Coordinates of C-alpha atoms in Angstrom, one line a residue:
M1 CA -13.8 -59.6 44.0
T2 CA -12.6 -61.7 46.9
V3 CA -9.0 -62.8 46.7
V4 CA -8.8 -66.6 47.0
R5 CA -5.0 -66.8 46.6
D6 CA -2.3 -64.4 45.7
D7 CA 1.2 -65.9 45.4
A8 CA 4.0 -66.7 42.9
D9 CA 1.6 -69.0 41.1
G10 CA -0.8 -66.2 40.3
L11 CA -3.8 -64.2 41.5
V12 CA -7.0 -66.2 42.0
A13 CA -10.2 -64.1 42.7
W14 CA -13.9 -64.9 43.2
L15 CA -16.7 -62.9 41.6
A16 CA -19.7 -63.9 43.7
P17 CA -23.2 -63.7 42.4
G18 CA -24.7 -60.3 43.3
T19 CA -21.3 -58.5 43.6
P20 CA -21.7 -54.8 42.8
L21 CA -19.4 -53.6 40.0
L22 CA -18.8 -50.7 37.7
K23 CA -19.1 -51.5 34.0
P24 CA -18.9 -49.5 30.8
V25 CA -22.2 -49.1 28.9
L26 CA -23.3 -47.0 26.0
A27 CA -24.4 -43.4 26.9
D28 CA -28.0 -44.5 26.5
G29 CA -27.5 -47.4 29.0
R30 CA -27.4 -50.3 26.6
E31 CA -24.6 -52.9 26.6
T32 CA -21.7 -51.9 24.4
R33 CA -22.2 -54.9 22.2
H34 CA -25.5 -53.3 21.0
A35 CA -23.3 -50.8 19.0
G36 CA -21.8 -53.6 16.8
P37 CA -18.2 -54.7 16.5
V38 CA -16.9 -51.2 15.5
G39 CA -19.4 -49.0 17.3
M40 CA -18.6 -50.7 20.6
F41 CA -15.2 -49.0 20.5
T42 CA -16.3 -45.6 19.0
E43 CA -19.6 -44.8 20.6
E44 CA -19.7 -42.7 23.8
R45 CA -19.5 -44.8 27.0
V46 CA -20.3 -44.1 30.6
L47 CA -19.7 -46.2 33.7
K48 CA -22.7 -47.8 35.3
L49 CA -23.0 -49.2 38.8
D50 CA -24.5 -52.7 38.4
V51 CA -24.3 -56.1 40.0
W52 CA -22.9 -59.4 38.7
H53 CA -25.8 -61.4 37.4
G54 CA -25.6 -65.2 37.1
T55 CA -23.4 -67.7 38.9
G56 CA -20.1 -66.8 40.3
I57 CA -16.8 -66.8 38.3
L58 CA -13.4 -67.8 39.6
K59 CA -10.7 -65.9 37.8
V60 CA -7.1 -67.2 37.7
S61 CA -4.4 -64.8 36.5
P62 CA -1.2 -66.8 35.9
P63 CA 2.0 -64.7 36.2
G64 CA 3.7 -63.7 32.9
K65 CA 0.6 -64.7 30.8
P66 CA -1.3 -62.3 28.6
W67 CA -4.6 -63.9 29.6
S68 CA -6.7 -65.0 32.6
V69 CA -8.7 -68.1 32.9
W70 CA -12.3 -67.9 34.1
Y71 CA -14.1 -70.9 35.6
F72 CA -17.9 -71.1 35.0
W73 CA -20.5 -73.2 36.8
G74 CA -24.2 -73.6 36.3
E75 CA -26.9 -72.9 38.9
D76 CA -26.8 -76.5 40.0
G77 CA -23.0 -76.4 40.6
T78 CA -22.1 -78.3 37.4
F79 CA -18.8 -77.1 35.9
H80 CA -19.5 -75.6 32.4
G81 CA -16.0 -74.8 31.2
W82 CA -13.0 -72.5 31.1
Y83 CA -13.0 -69.0 29.4
V84 CA -9.6 -67.7 28.4
N85 CA -9.9 -63.9 28.5
L86 CA -7.0 -62.5 26.4
E87 CA -5.7 -59.4 28.1
R88 CA -2.6 -57.5 28.9
E89 CA -0.5 -59.1 31.7
H90 CA -1.8 -57.9 35.0
V91 CA 0.0 -54.9 36.5
R92 CA 0.2 -54.7 40.3
D93 CA 0.0 -51.6 42.4
W94 CA 1.1 -52.8 45.7
A95 CA 0.5 -49.5 47.5
S96 CA -3.3 -49.5 46.6
R97 CA -3.6 -53.3 46.6
R98 CA -5.0 -53.2 43.1
T99 CA -4.3 -55.0 39.9
S100 CA -5.2 -53.7 36.4
T101 CA -5.2 -55.0 32.9
V102 CA -6.5 -54.1 29.4
D103 CA -8.9 -56.5 27.7
H104 CA -7.7 -57.7 24.3
V105 CA -11.3 -58.5 23.1
L106 CA -10.5 -62.0 21.6
D107 CA -11.4 -64.9 23.9
L108 CA -11.4 -68.7 23.9
W109 CA -14.0 -71.0 25.4
I110 CA -12.9 -74.5 26.5
K111 CA -15.7 -77.1 27.2
P112 CA -15.2 -79.8 29.9
D113 CA -14.2 -82.2 27.1
R114 CA -11.4 -79.7 26.2
T115 CA -13.0 -78.7 22.9
I116 CA -11.8 -75.2 22.1
E117 CA -13.9 -72.5 20.5
W118 CA -12.7 -69.0 19.4
K119 CA -14.9 -66.1 20.5
D120 CA -15.3 -62.5 19.4
E121 CA -13.0 -62.5 16.3
D122 CA -15.5 -60.0 14.7
E123 CA -15.0 -57.7 17.7
L124 CA -11.2 -57.8 17.4
E125 CA -11.6 -56.9 13.7
G126 CA -13.9 -54.1 14.8
A127 CA -11.3 -52.9 17.4
V128 CA -8.7 -52.6 14.6
T129 CA -11.1 -50.8 12.3
A130 CA -12.0 -48.4 15.1
G131 CA -8.3 -47.7 15.8
R132 CA -8.3 -49.4 19.3
F133 CA -5.6 -51.8 18.2
T134 CA -3.2 -51.7 15.2
A135 CA -3.0 -54.6 12.8
A136 CA 0.3 -55.6 14.4
E137 CA -1.3 -55.6 17.9
S138 CA -4.1 -57.7 16.6
D139 CA -1.6 -60.2 15.2
R140 CA 0.1 -60.3 18.6
I141 CA -3.2 -60.9 20.3
I142 CA -4.0 -63.8 17.9
G143 CA -0.5 -65.1 18.6
N144 CA -1.3 -65.0 22.3
A145 CA -4.4 -67.0 21.7
H146 CA -2.4 -69.7 19.9
A147 CA 0.1 -69.7 22.8
A148 CA -2.9 -70.2 25.2
I149 CA -4.1 -73.1 23.0
R150 CA -0.7 -74.7 23.3
D151 CA -1.0 -74.5 27.1
I152 CA -4.5 -75.9 26.9
K153 CA -3.4 -78.8 24.7
S154 CA -0.4 -79.5 27.0
W155 CA -2.9 -79.2 30.0
T156 CA -0.5 -77.0 31.9
T157 CA -1.4 -74.9 35.0
P158 CA -3.9 -73.4 35.6
F159 CA -5.9 -75.8 33.4
S160 CA -4.4 -78.8 35.1
D161 CA -5.1 -77.4 38.6
D162 CA -8.3 -78.5 40.4
W163 CA -9.9 -75.1 40.4
H164 CA -13.0 -76.5 38.7
L165 CA -13.7 -78.4 42.0
W166 CA -13.3 -75.3 44.1
T167 CA -16.3 -73.8 45.9
P168 CA -16.4 -70.6 48.0
P169 CA -16.8 -70.9 51.7
P170 CA -20.4 -70.3 52.7
T171 CA -19.4 -67.7 55.2
W172 CA -17.9 -65.3 52.5
R173 CA -19.9 -62.1 52.1
V174 CA -20.5 -60.3 48.9
P175 CA -18.1 -57.3 48.6
T176 CA -19.5 -53.8 48.9
A177 CA -20.0 -51.4 46.0
P178 CA -16.9 -49.7 44.6
T179 CA -16.4 -46.2 45.9
T180 CA -13.2 -45.0 44.2
H181 CA -14.9 -44.3 40.9
Q182 CA -18.2 -42.5 40.5
P183 CA -20.1 -43.7 37.5
T184 CA -21.8 -41.1 35.2
L185 CA -25.5 -41.5 35.7
I186 CA -27.6 -42.0 32.6
A187 CA -31.1 -40.6 32.2
E188 CA -32.7 -44.0 32.8
E189 CA -31.1 -44.3 36.3
L190 CA -31.9 -40.7 37.2
H191 CA -35.7 -41.4 36.7
S192 CA -35.8 -44.8 38.4

C-alpha cells in the first residue's frame, strides 16, 4: 500500500487497483469463504501471490481504535460507503517500517446516507466454534462494533473527515510485489 499520511491522527494508506498482494487461500486455491464459517478457520491455508481486483481502497487506521475504516468508490468515482474492519489495534514496528494487526472477522458497512449494516456475524460465530476466538473475545469484538457505531452516530473522526473526497495523485505508481514472504505455490499455479 502507499502511505498517504502517518501522524498522530492515524495511518492512512491507499490500496491501488492492481496492487500485488499476498493473501491466504485454501490449500486447493479457493477463497477461504468457500470452506464455510467454521471451515474457513480450520481448513489448511496457503499464501497466494495475487493482485487487488476492483477499485482502490483508502484505509484509515485511527490510533487507539480496534478497527480501521475503509473507503470504497465505484468505477466512475462515486463514493459507495465506509467499511469498518474490526481488528486488533495496529502494532507498529518502526525498525522495519511495518504495521500489523489481526482481523476480528466482524465488520460494519456504512452507506453514504449513514445507514449501518452488520456483516459476517456468522463468520464470527464460526471463529468461536473453530476455537479461533473465545466466547469472551467474541463479546469484546461485538462491544468494539457497538463502540464504532457510537463513533459513527456521533460522526467523529475519521468519519467526519473528508477522506471520501480524496483521490490519489495520478503520478503514483502501483507498489511492487511483496518479497519478504514467499507464498506456498498451489498445484493450479504450478501448471499455469
